[in-house]
Amino acid sequence: MASADPRCRPPDEHGSVESGGVPIAWERYGSGAVTVVLMPCWAIVGSRVWKAQIAYLARHYRVVTFDGRGSGASGRPAGAAAYTDAAYVADTLAVMEATQTTSAVFVGFSAGAAWALTVAAQHPERVEGLFAIAPAGRLIVDGPGRATPDWDGPAPQRPQGWQTYNRAAWMAGGIDRFRENFFAEMFVEPHSTKQIEDAMLWSSAVTPEVLAATVDGPRGLRGGEAAPQDELATAVRCPVEVLHGTRDRIVPFAVGQRFAELTGGTLLRVEGSGHGLPGRDPVLVNTRLRAFVDRVRPPAAHGTWARASRRPRRVLYLSSPIGLGHACRDLAIARELRRLHPEVEIDWLTQPPVTGVLTEAGEKVHPASAWLASESAHIDAEAGEHDLHAFQAVRRMDEILVANYLVFDEVVRERPYDLVVGDEAWDVDHFLHENPERKRAPFAWFTDFVGWLPMPDGGAYEEALTRDYNAEMIEQRARYPHLRDRSIFVGDPEDVVDASFGDGLPSIRSWVEEEFDFAGYVSGFDVPDSAARAALRRSLGYRPEHRVCVVTVGGSGVGTALLERVLDAVPIARREVPELRFLVVCGPRIDPASLPRRRGVRIRGYVPRLREHLAACDVAVVQGGLTTCMELAAARTPFVYVPLRHHFEQNLHVRHRLERYRAGRHLAYEDAVDADRLAAELLGALASTPRPRRVATDGAARAAALLGDLL
């Protein structure tokens, strides 16, 4: 199973350096002429706080991060004397030496901005620019001689709800309550469950002794209150930019204002945002940060521009890599779109395994596709034995989604497009709604399901989480109804589950009927009649006396367990029907050599003509993926489908649609592990005469017509 904190991009180099006898863990990402140092912040969390920035920045710059003393993989010295500003500055310089960083653009968040300020004032040759996010610091903001309230100020100065925000409570065992309160105050924006969950995970190893020492540290060596940092701030000579949220309940907005004023920097007032800008507003932070770095160290500028009247019509097509079903339907839609607009040029921004299918079809894959972080690899890492908690897997993919959205964002800024099509491109849809000002072209959104649904064993917690995600989507659509120029459901209204988005939220079906156009199911191929099917069987090498079972588990690597269970059932089934033969299709991410061999079985990897095999075979065993199941339903091929455990889409959305079409025989994986039961279900399907509801074949044309209007 996956780590609870999966990484989008591993470091290119990592190590540890001694600083005053304390080991300081550092990491280096990417390369380039400019180095960006992402400073640590308060010891309650380590450098993972930069997770939404690293992958993006590392595509353009050399990036150095390190865990501050008292956090992450760095040492945890005892006593307040070890946590002075001077100690953190010394750590920074030690990391720069260890990573051979002569100078850099510094990025400081919260307390890290104060330490970066000190480095910039005392070692100006090392700091080319300072980008401060919600900076903390001892700056005079309330009048002469009065510094900003610190964490042990009088009770009225403490943010409401921080009853446990004091050393005595930490030492008495109140650290967990404090962490909960602190991060609730840090992320004040609605729908911040994932950011709070991350912060609680990252802070789980912090000790009350360390937190108490960090609070004492800045004043411990001076025998009293530390002096304000105004003098240091006025000594800074490098360019400075400050981002600060107006709803910051950790560090008052006035501190950011004063920071910018004293350093001569620019200030971006982020209306409505709290303290946790890097996690809650990553697109804003990343794009402003890149613009700042490029002002400090301008890159070589080259480009091409064409007058609008001379540009061909261009479409950027985003096809989800989670399984191969999206690629099949998207190719069918693209073919129909070219019939309507023969002159249109289509660039595809996607990743393996979809890129292989597109290349084989002669399509143009945008070179920036190579920059995308792998969603398929993440899904594979999340899976257990025929088990994929799809909702949680997508939640834990947030770091990947931020990185991949920003690839898209750069692509549409470097080249104009007349239309962007997103087939379940969750990253683009979400972050465009979060940052609607970044939309550059008409945007059409495809999906074959709507609504995150809790699995029964998820309990009240999962019900609350899915409701929160659904509520956010509903609010985004209500606030920006025209951000999507088309919302297209791949199916009919009856294919939408008749369930609720959650307590107090609307019915999914009624909401989808208001929000979406319906293309019908997009099959992308013509179902053969009996004569054509016989010819197809001959062309595929099927012998007349054989009955053929196709076993396939889609384009991800999740299906190994089911393939093994089917192979266990093969001898039992063949004893009953000796003429039965099996074609086991592993897909592009499972090694055929890893599976056991059985008589009467051919094992293959990727099969280009798989849909033809599904139409020509006598029976099939598959996962619960929509595309494969609907292709079987369209071909009227009997089949057994075994949904992945905890996969809400396969168990709820897809099963609802298959029951509407009267297609397939559902089998829970817990029953499929019994080889006799699985063989019996397979043979029962083989002996049946399915009469599924007819699947329309004009979905691709209907979808293309909806897109064509936008061109």
CSV table of N, CA and C in Angstrom, one decimal, residues 34-162:
chain,number,residue,atom,x,y,z
A,34,VAL,N,19.9,29.3,-11.7
A,34,VAL,CA,19.4,30.0,-10.5
A,34,VAL,C,19.1,28.9,-9.4
A,35,THR,N,19.5,29.2,-8.2
A,35,THR,CA,19.1,28.3,-7.1
A,35,THR,C,18.1,29.0,-6.3
A,36,VAL,N,17.1,28.3,-5.9
A,36,VAL,CA,16.0,28.8,-5.0
A,36,VAL,C,16.1,28.0,-3.7
A,37,VAL,N,16.3,28.7,-2.6
A,37,VAL,CA,16.4,28.0,-1.3
A,37,VAL,C,15.0,28.2,-0.6
A,38,LEU,N,14.4,27.1,-0.3
A,38,LEU,CA,13.1,27.1,0.4
A,38,LEU,C,13.4,26.9,1.9
A,39,MET,N,13.2,28.0,2.6
A,39,MET,CA,13.6,28.0,4.1
A,39,MET,C,12.7,27.1,4.9
A,40,PRO,N,13.2,26.6,6.0
A,40,PRO,CA,12.2,25.9,6.9
A,40,PRO,C,11.4,26.9,7.6
A,41,CYS,N,10.3,26.5,8.2
A,41,CYS,CA,9.5,27.4,9.0
A,41,CYS,C,9.5,26.8,10.5
A,42,TRP,N,8.5,27.2,11.3
A,42,TRP,CA,8.5,26.8,12.7
A,42,TRP,C,8.7,25.3,12.8
A,43,ALA,N,9.3,24.8,13.8
A,43,ALA,CA,9.6,23.4,14.0
A,43,ALA,C,8.4,22.5,14.1
A,44,ILE,N,7.2,23.0,14.1
A,44,ILE,CA,6.1,22.1,14.2
A,44,ILE,C,5.9,21.3,12.9
A,45,VAL,N,6.5,21.7,11.8
A,45,VAL,CA,6.5,20.9,10.5
A,45,VAL,C,7.9,21.0,9.9
A,46,GLY,N,8.2,20.0,9.0
A,46,GLY,CA,9.5,20.0,8.3
A,46,GLY,C,9.3,20.6,6.9
A,47,SER,N,10.2,20.3,6.0
A,47,SER,CA,10.3,20.8,4.7
A,47,SER,C,9.2,20.3,3.8
A,48,ARG,N,8.4,19.3,4.2
A,48,ARG,CA,7.3,18.8,3.4
A,48,ARG,C,6.2,19.9,3.2
A,49,VAL,N,6.3,21.0,4.0
A,49,VAL,CA,5.4,22.1,3.9
A,49,VAL,C,5.5,22.7,2.5
A,50,TRP,N,6.6,22.4,1.7
A,50,TRP,CA,6.8,22.9,0.4
A,50,TRP,C,6.4,22.0,-0.7
A,51,LYS,N,5.6,21.0,-0.4
A,51,LYS,CA,5.3,19.9,-1.3
A,51,LYS,C,4.6,20.4,-2.6
A,52,ALA,N,3.8,21.5,-2.5
A,52,ALA,CA,3.1,22.0,-3.7
A,52,ALA,C,4.0,22.9,-4.6
A,53,GLN,N,5.2,23.2,-4.1
A,53,GLN,CA,6.1,24.1,-4.8
A,53,GLN,C,7.2,23.3,-5.5
A,54,ILE,N,7.7,22.3,-4.9
A,54,ILE,CA,9.0,21.7,-5.3
A,54,ILE,C,9.0,21.2,-6.8
A,55,ALA,N,8.0,20.4,-7.2
A,55,ALA,CA,8.0,19.9,-8.5
A,55,ALA,C,8.0,21.0,-9.6
A,56,TYR,N,7.2,22.0,-9.4
A,56,TYR,CA,7.1,23.1,-10.3
A,56,TYR,C,8.4,23.9,-10.4
A,57,LEU,N,8.9,24.2,-9.3
A,57,LEU,CA,10.1,25.0,-9.3
A,57,LEU,C,11.3,24.3,-9.9
A,58,ALA,N,11.4,23.0,-9.6
A,58,ALA,CA,12.5,22.2,-10.0
A,58,ALA,C,12.5,22.0,-11.5
A,59,ARG,N,11.5,22.3,-12.2
A,59,ARG,CA,11.5,22.2,-13.7
A,59,ARG,C,12.2,23.4,-14.3
A,60,HIS,N,12.4,24.5,-13.4
A,60,HIS,CA,13.0,25.7,-13.9
A,60,HIS,C,14.3,26.1,-13.2
A,61,TYR,N,14.4,25.7,-12.0
A,61,TYR,CA,15.5,26.1,-11.2
A,61,TYR,C,16.2,24.9,-10.4
A,62,ARG,N,17.3,25.3,-9.8
A,62,ARG,CA,17.9,24.4,-8.8
A,62,ARG,C,17.3,24.7,-7.5
A,63,VAL,N,16.7,23.7,-6.8
A,63,VAL,CA,15.9,24.0,-5.6
A,63,VAL,C,16.6,23.2,-4.4
A,64,VAL,N,16.8,24.0,-3.3
A,64,VAL,CA,17.4,23.4,-2.1
A,64,VAL,C,16.4,23.6,-1.0
A,65,THR,N,16.1,22.5,-0.3
A,65,THR,CA,15.2,22.6,0.9
A,65,THR,C,16.0,21.9,2.1
A,66,PHE,N,15.6,22.3,3.3
A,66,PHE,CA,16.2,21.6,4.5
A,66,PHE,C,15.2,21.6,5.6
A,67,ASP,N,15.2,20.6,6.4
A,67,ASP,CA,14.4,20.5,7.7
A,67,ASP,C,15.1,21.4,8.7
A,68,GLY,N,14.3,22.3,9.3
A,68,GLY,CA,14.9,23.1,10.4
A,68,GLY,C,15.2,22.3,11.6
A,69,ARG,N,16.1,22.7,12.4
A,69,ARG,CA,16.4,21.9,13.6
A,69,ARG,C,15.1,21.8,14.4
A,70,GLY,N,15.0,20.6,15.0
A,70,GLY,CA,13.8,20.3,15.7
A,70,GLY,C,12.6,19.7,14.9
A,71,SER,N,12.9,19.5,13.6
A,71,SER,CA,11.8,19.0,12.7
A,71,SER,C,12.3,18.0,11.7
A,72,GLY,N,11.4,17.3,11.1
A,72,GLY,CA,11.7,16.4,10.0
A,72,GLY,C,12.9,15.4,10.4
A,73,ALA,N,13.8,15.3,9.5
A,73,ALA,CA,14.9,14.4,9.7
A,73,ALA,C,16.1,15.0,10.3
A,74,SER,N,16.0,16.3,10.7
A,74,SER,CA,17.1,17.0,11.4
A,74,SER,C,17.1,16.7,12.8
A,75,GLY,N,18.2,17.1,13.5
A,75,GLY,CA,18.4,16.8,14.9
A,75,GLY,C,17.5,17.7,15.8
A,76,ARG,N,17.3,17.2,17.0
A,76,ARG,CA,16.4,17.9,17.9
A,76,ARG,C,17.2,18.2,19.2
A,77,PRO,N,18.1,19.2,19.2
A,77,PRO,CA,18.9,19.5,20.4
A,77,PRO,C,18.0,20.0,21.5
A,78,ALA,N,18.5,19.9,22.7
A,78,ALA,CA,17.7,20.2,23.9
A,78,ALA,C,18.1,21.7,24.3
A,79,GLY,N,17.1,22.4,24.8
A,79,GLY,CA,17.3,23.7,25.4
A,79,GLY,C,17.1,24.8,24.5
A,80,ALA,N,16.6,25.9,25.1
A,80,ALA,CA,16.3,27.1,24.3
A,80,ALA,C,17.5,27.7,23.5
A,81,ALA,N,18.7,27.6,24.1
A,81,ALA,CA,19.9,28.1,23.5
A,81,ALA,C,20.2,27.6,22.1
A,82,ALA,N,19.6,26.4,21.8
A,82,ALA,CA,19.9,25.8,20.5
A,82,ALA,C,18.9,26.3,19.4
A,83,TYR,N,18.0,27.1,19.8
A,83,TYR,CA,16.9,27.5,18.8
A,83,TYR,C,16.9,29.0,18.6
A,84,THR,N,18.0,29.7,18.7
A,84,THR,CA,18.0,31.1,18.4
A,84,THR,C,18.0,31.4,16.9
A,85,ASP,N,17.7,32.7,16.6
A,85,ASP,CA,17.7,33.1,15.2
A,85,ASP,C,19.1,32.8,14.6
A,86,ALA,N,20.2,33.1,15.4
A,86,ALA,CA,21.5,32.9,15.0
A,86,ALA,C,21.8,31.4,14.6
A,87,ALA,N,21.2,30.5,15.4
A,87,ALA,CA,21.4,29.1,15.1
A,87,ALA,C,20.7,28.7,13.7
A,88,TYR,N,19.5,29.2,13.4
A,88,TYR,CA,18.9,28.9,12.2
A,88,TYR,C,19.7,29.6,11.0
A,89,VAL,N,20.2,30.7,11.2
A,89,VAL,CA,21.0,31.4,10.2
A,89,VAL,C,22.3,30.5,9.9
A,90,ALA,N,22.9,30.0,11.0
A,90,ALA,CA,24.1,29.2,10.8
A,90,ALA,C,23.7,27.9,10.1
A,91,ASP,N,22.6,27.3,10.4
A,91,ASP,CA,22.1,26.1,9.6
A,91,ASP,C,22.0,26.4,8.1
A,92,THR,N,21.4,27.6,7.8
A,92,THR,CA,21.2,27.9,6.4
A,92,THR,C,22.5,28.0,5.7
A,93,LEU,N,23.5,28.7,6.3
A,93,LEU,CA,24.8,28.8,5.7
A,93,LEU,C,25.5,27.5,5.5
A,94,ALA,N,25.3,26.6,6.5
A,94,ALA,CA,25.9,25.3,6.4
A,94,ALA,C,25.3,24.5,5.3
A,95,VAL,N,24.0,24.6,5.1
A,95,VAL,CA,23.4,23.8,4.0
A,95,VAL,C,23.8,24.4,2.7
A,96,MET,N,24.0,25.7,2.6
A,96,MET,CA,24.5,26.3,1.3
A,96,MET,C,25.9,25.8,1.0
A,97,GLU,N,26.7,25.7,2.0
A,97,GLU,CA,28.1,25.2,1.8
A,97,GLU,C,28.0,23.7,1.3
A,98,ALA,N,27.2,22.9,2.0
A,98,ALA,CA,27.1,21.5,1.7
A,98,ALA,C,26.5,21.2,0.3
A,99,THR,N,25.7,22.1,-0.2
A,99,THR,CA,25.1,22.0,-1.5
A,99,THR,C,25.8,22.8,-2.6
A,100,GLN,N,26.9,23.4,-2.2
A,100,GLN,CA,27.7,24.2,-3.1
A,100,GLN,C,26.8,25.3,-3.7
A,101,THR,N,26.1,26.0,-2.9
A,101,THR,CA,25.3,27.1,-3.3
A,101,THR,C,25.9,28.4,-2.9
A,102,THR,N,26.4,29.1,-3.8
A,102,THR,CA,27.1,30.4,-3.5
A,102,THR,C,26.1,31.5,-3.1
A,103,SER,N,25.1,31.6,-4.0
A,103,SER,CA,24.0,32.6,-3.7
A,103,SER,C,22.7,32.0,-4.2
A,104,ALA,N,21.6,32.6,-3.8
A,104,ALA,CA,20.3,32.0,-4.1
A,104,ALA,C,19.2,33.0,-3.9
A,105,VAL,N,18.1,32.8,-4.5
A,105,VAL,CA,16.9,33.5,-4.2
A,105,VAL,C,16.2,32.7,-3.0
A,106,PHE,N,16.0,33.4,-2.0
A,106,PHE,CA,15.4,32.8,-0.7
A,106,PHE,C,13.9,33.0,-0.7
A,107,VAL,N,13.3,31.9,-0.3
A,107,VAL,CA,11.8,31.9,-0.1
A,107,VAL,C,11.6,31.5,1.4
A,108,GLY,N,10.9,32.4,2.1
A,108,GLY,CA,10.6,32.2,3.5
A,108,GLY,C,9.2,32.2,3.8
A,109,PHE,N,8.7,31.2,4.5
A,109,PHE,CA,7.3,31.2,4.9
A,109,PHE,C,7.2,31.3,6.4
A,110,SER,N,6.4,32.2,6.9
A,110,SER,CA,6.2,32.4,8.4
A,110,SER,C,7.5,32.7,9.0
A,111,ALA,N,7.9,31.9,10.0
A,111,ALA,CA,9.2,32.1,10.7
A,111,ALA,C,10.4,32.1,9.8
A,112,GLY,N,10.3,31.3,8.7
A,112,GLY,CA,11.4,31.1,7.8
A,112,GLY,C,11.7,32.5,7.1
A,113,ALA,N,10.7,33.3,7.0
A,113,ALA,CA,10.9,34.6,6.3
A,113,ALA,C,11.8,35.5,7.3
A,114,ALA,N,11.6,35.4,8.6
A,114,ALA,CA,12.4,36.1,9.5
A,114,ALA,C,13.9,35.7,9.5
A,115,TRP,N,14.1,34.4,9.4
A,115,TRP,CA,15.5,33.9,9.3
A,115,TRP,C,16.1,34.3,7.9
A,116,ALA,N,15.3,34.2,6.8
A,116,ALA,CA,15.8,34.6,5.5
A,116,ALA,C,16.2,36.1,5.6
A,117,LEU,N,15.4,36.9,6.3
A,117,LEU,CA,15.6,38.3,6.4
A,117,LEU,C,17.0,38.6,7.1
A,118,THR,N,17.3,37.8,8.1
A,118,THR,CA,18.5,37.9,8.8
A,118,THR,C,19.7,37.6,7.9
A,119,VAL,N,19.6,36.5,7.2
A,119,VAL,CA,20.6,36.1,6.3
A,119,VAL,C,20.9,37.2,5.2
A,120,ALA,N,19.8,37.8,4.7
A,120,ALA,CA,19.9,38.8,3.7
A,120,ALA,C,20.6,40.1,4.2
A,121,ALA,N,20.3,40.4,5.5
A,121,ALA,CA,20.9,41.6,6.1
A,121,ALA,C,22.3,41.4,6.5
A,122,GLN,N,22.7,40.2,7.0
A,122,GLN,CA,24.0,39.9,7.5
A,122,GLN,C,25.0,39.4,6.4
A,123,HIS,N,24.4,38.7,5.4
A,123,HIS,CA,25.2,38.1,4.4
A,123,HIS,C,24.6,38.5,3.0
A,124,PRO,N,24.6,39.7,2.7
A,124,PRO,CA,23.9,40.2,1.4
A,124,PRO,C,24.5,39.5,0.2
A,125,GLU,N,25.7,39.1,0.2
A,125,GLU,CA,26.3,38.5,-1.0
A,125,GLU,C,25.7,37.1,-1.3
A,126,ARG,N,25.0,36.5,-0.3
A,126,ARG,CA,24.4,35.1,-0.5
A,126,ARG,C,23.0,35.2,-0.9
A,127,VAL,N,22.3,36.4,-0.8
A,127,VAL,CA,20.9,36.4,-1.1
A,127,VAL,C,20.6,37.4,-2.3
A,128,GLU,N,20.1,36.8,-3.4
A,128,GLU,CA,19.8,37.6,-4.6
A,128,GLU,C,18.4,38.2,-4.5
A,129,GLY,N,17.6,37.6,-3.8
A,129,GLY,CA,16.2,38.1,-3.7
A,129,GLY,C,15.5,37.4,-2.6
A,130,LEU,N,14.5,38.0,-2.0
A,130,LEU,CA,13.8,37.4,-0.8
A,130,LEU,C,12.3,37.5,-1.1
A,131,PHE,N,11.7,36.3,-1.2
A,131,PHE,CA,10.2,36.2,-1.4
A,131,PHE,C,9.6,35.7,-0.1
A,132,ALA,N,8.9,36.5,0.6
A,132,ALA,CA,8.4,36.3,1.9
A,132,ALA,C,6.9,36.0,1.9
A,133,ILE,N,6.5,34.8,2.4
A,133,ILE,CA,5.1,34.4,2.4
A,133,ILE,C,4.6,34.4,3.9
A,134,ALA,N,3.6,35.3,4.1
A,134,ALA,CA,3.0,35.4,5.5
A,134,ALA,C,4.2,35.5,6.5
A,135,PRO,N,5.1,36.5,6.4
A,135,PRO,CA,6.3,36.5,7.2
A,135,PRO,C,6.0,36.8,8.7
A,136,ALA,N,6.6,36.1,9.5
A,136,ALA,CA,6.6,36.3,11.0
A,136,ALA,C,7.9,37.1,11.3
A,137,GLY,N,7.8,37.9,12.3
A,137,GLY,CA,9.0,38.7,12.7
A,137,GLY,C,8.7,39.6,13.8
A,138,ARG,N,9.7,40.0,14.5
A,138,ARG,CA,9.5,41.0,15.6
A,138,ARG,C,9.7,42.4,15.0
A,139,LEU,N,8.6,42.9,14.4
A,139,LEU,CA,8.6,44.2,13.7
A,139,LEU,C,7.7,45.1,14.5
A,140,ILE,N,8.0,46.3,14.6
A,140,ILE,CA,7.2,47.3,15.3
A,140,ILE,C,6.1,47.7,14.3
A,141,VAL,N,4.9,47.4,14.7
A,141,VAL,CA,3.7,47.7,13.8
A,141,VAL,C,2.7,48.6,14.6
A,142,ASP,N,2.7,48.7,15.9
A,142,ASP,CA,1.7,49.3,16.6
A,142,ASP,C,2.1,50.7,17.2
A,143,GLY,N,3.2,51.2,16.7
A,143,GLY,CA,3.7,52.5,17.3
A,143,GLY,C,5.1,52.3,17.9
A,144,PRO,N,5.7,53.5,18.2
A,144,PRO,CA,7.1,53.4,18.7
A,144,PRO,C,7.2,52.5,19.9
A,145,GLY,N,8.3,51.7,19.8
A,145,GLY,CA,8.7,50.9,20.9
A,145,GLY,C,7.8,49.7,21.2
A,146,ARG,N,6.8,49.4,20.3
A,146,ARG,CA,5.9,48.2,20.6
A,146,ARG,C,6.0,47.2,19.5
A,147,ALA,N,6.5,46.1,19.8
A,147,ALA,CA,6.7,45.0,18.8
A,147,ALA,C,5.4,44.2,18.7
A,148,THR,N,5.3,43.4,17.6
A,148,THR,CA,4.1,42.6,17.4
A,148,THR,C,4.0,41.6,18.5
A,149,PRO,N,2.7,41.2,18.9
A,149,PRO,CA,2.5,40.3,20.0
A,149,PRO,C,3.2,38.9,19.7
A,150,ASP,N,3.8,38.3,20.6
A,150,ASP,CA,4.4,37.0,20.4
A,150,ASP,C,3.5,35.9,21.0
A,151,TRP,N,4.0,34.7,20.9
A,151,TRP,CA,3.1,33.6,21.2
A,151,TRP,C,2.8,33.5,22.7
A,152,ASP,N,3.5,34.2,23.6
A,152,ASP,CA,3.2,34.2,25.0
A,152,ASP,C,2.7,35.5,25.5
A,153,GLY,N,2.1,36.3,24.6
A,153,GLY,CA,1.6,37.6,25.0
A,153,GLY,C,0.4,37.5,25.8
A,154,PRO,N,-0.2,38.6,26.3
A,154,PRO,CA,-1.4,38.6,27.1
A,154,PRO,C,-2.5,37.8,26.4
A,155,ALA,N,-3.4,37.2,27.2
A,155,ALA,CA,-4.4,36.4,26.6
A,155,ALA,C,-5.3,37.1,25.5
A,156,PRO,N,-5.6,38.3,25.7
A,156,PRO,CA,-6.5,38.9,24.6
A,156,PRO,C,-5.8,39.0,23.2
A,157,GLN,N,-4.5,38.9,23.2
A,157,GLN,CA,-3.7,39.0,21.9
A,157,GLN,C,-3.7,37.6,21.2
A,158,ARG,N,-4.0,36.5,21.9
A,158,ARG,CA,-4.0,35.2,21.3
A,158,ARG,C,-5.2,35.0,20.4
A,159,PRO,N,-5.1,34.4,19.3
A,159,PRO,CA,-6.2,34.1,18.4
A,159,PRO,C,-7.2,33.2,19.2
A,160,GLN,N,-8.5,33.5,18.9
A,160,GLN,CA,-9.5,32.7,19.6
A,160,GLN,C,-9.4,31.2,19.3
A,161,GLY,N,-9.6,30.4,20.3
A,161,GLY,CA,-9.5,29.0,20.1
A,161,GLY,C,-8.2,28.3,20.4
A,162,TRP,N,-7.2,29.2,20.8
A,162,TRP,CA,-5.9,28.6,21.1
A,162,TRP,C,-5.7,28.5,22.6
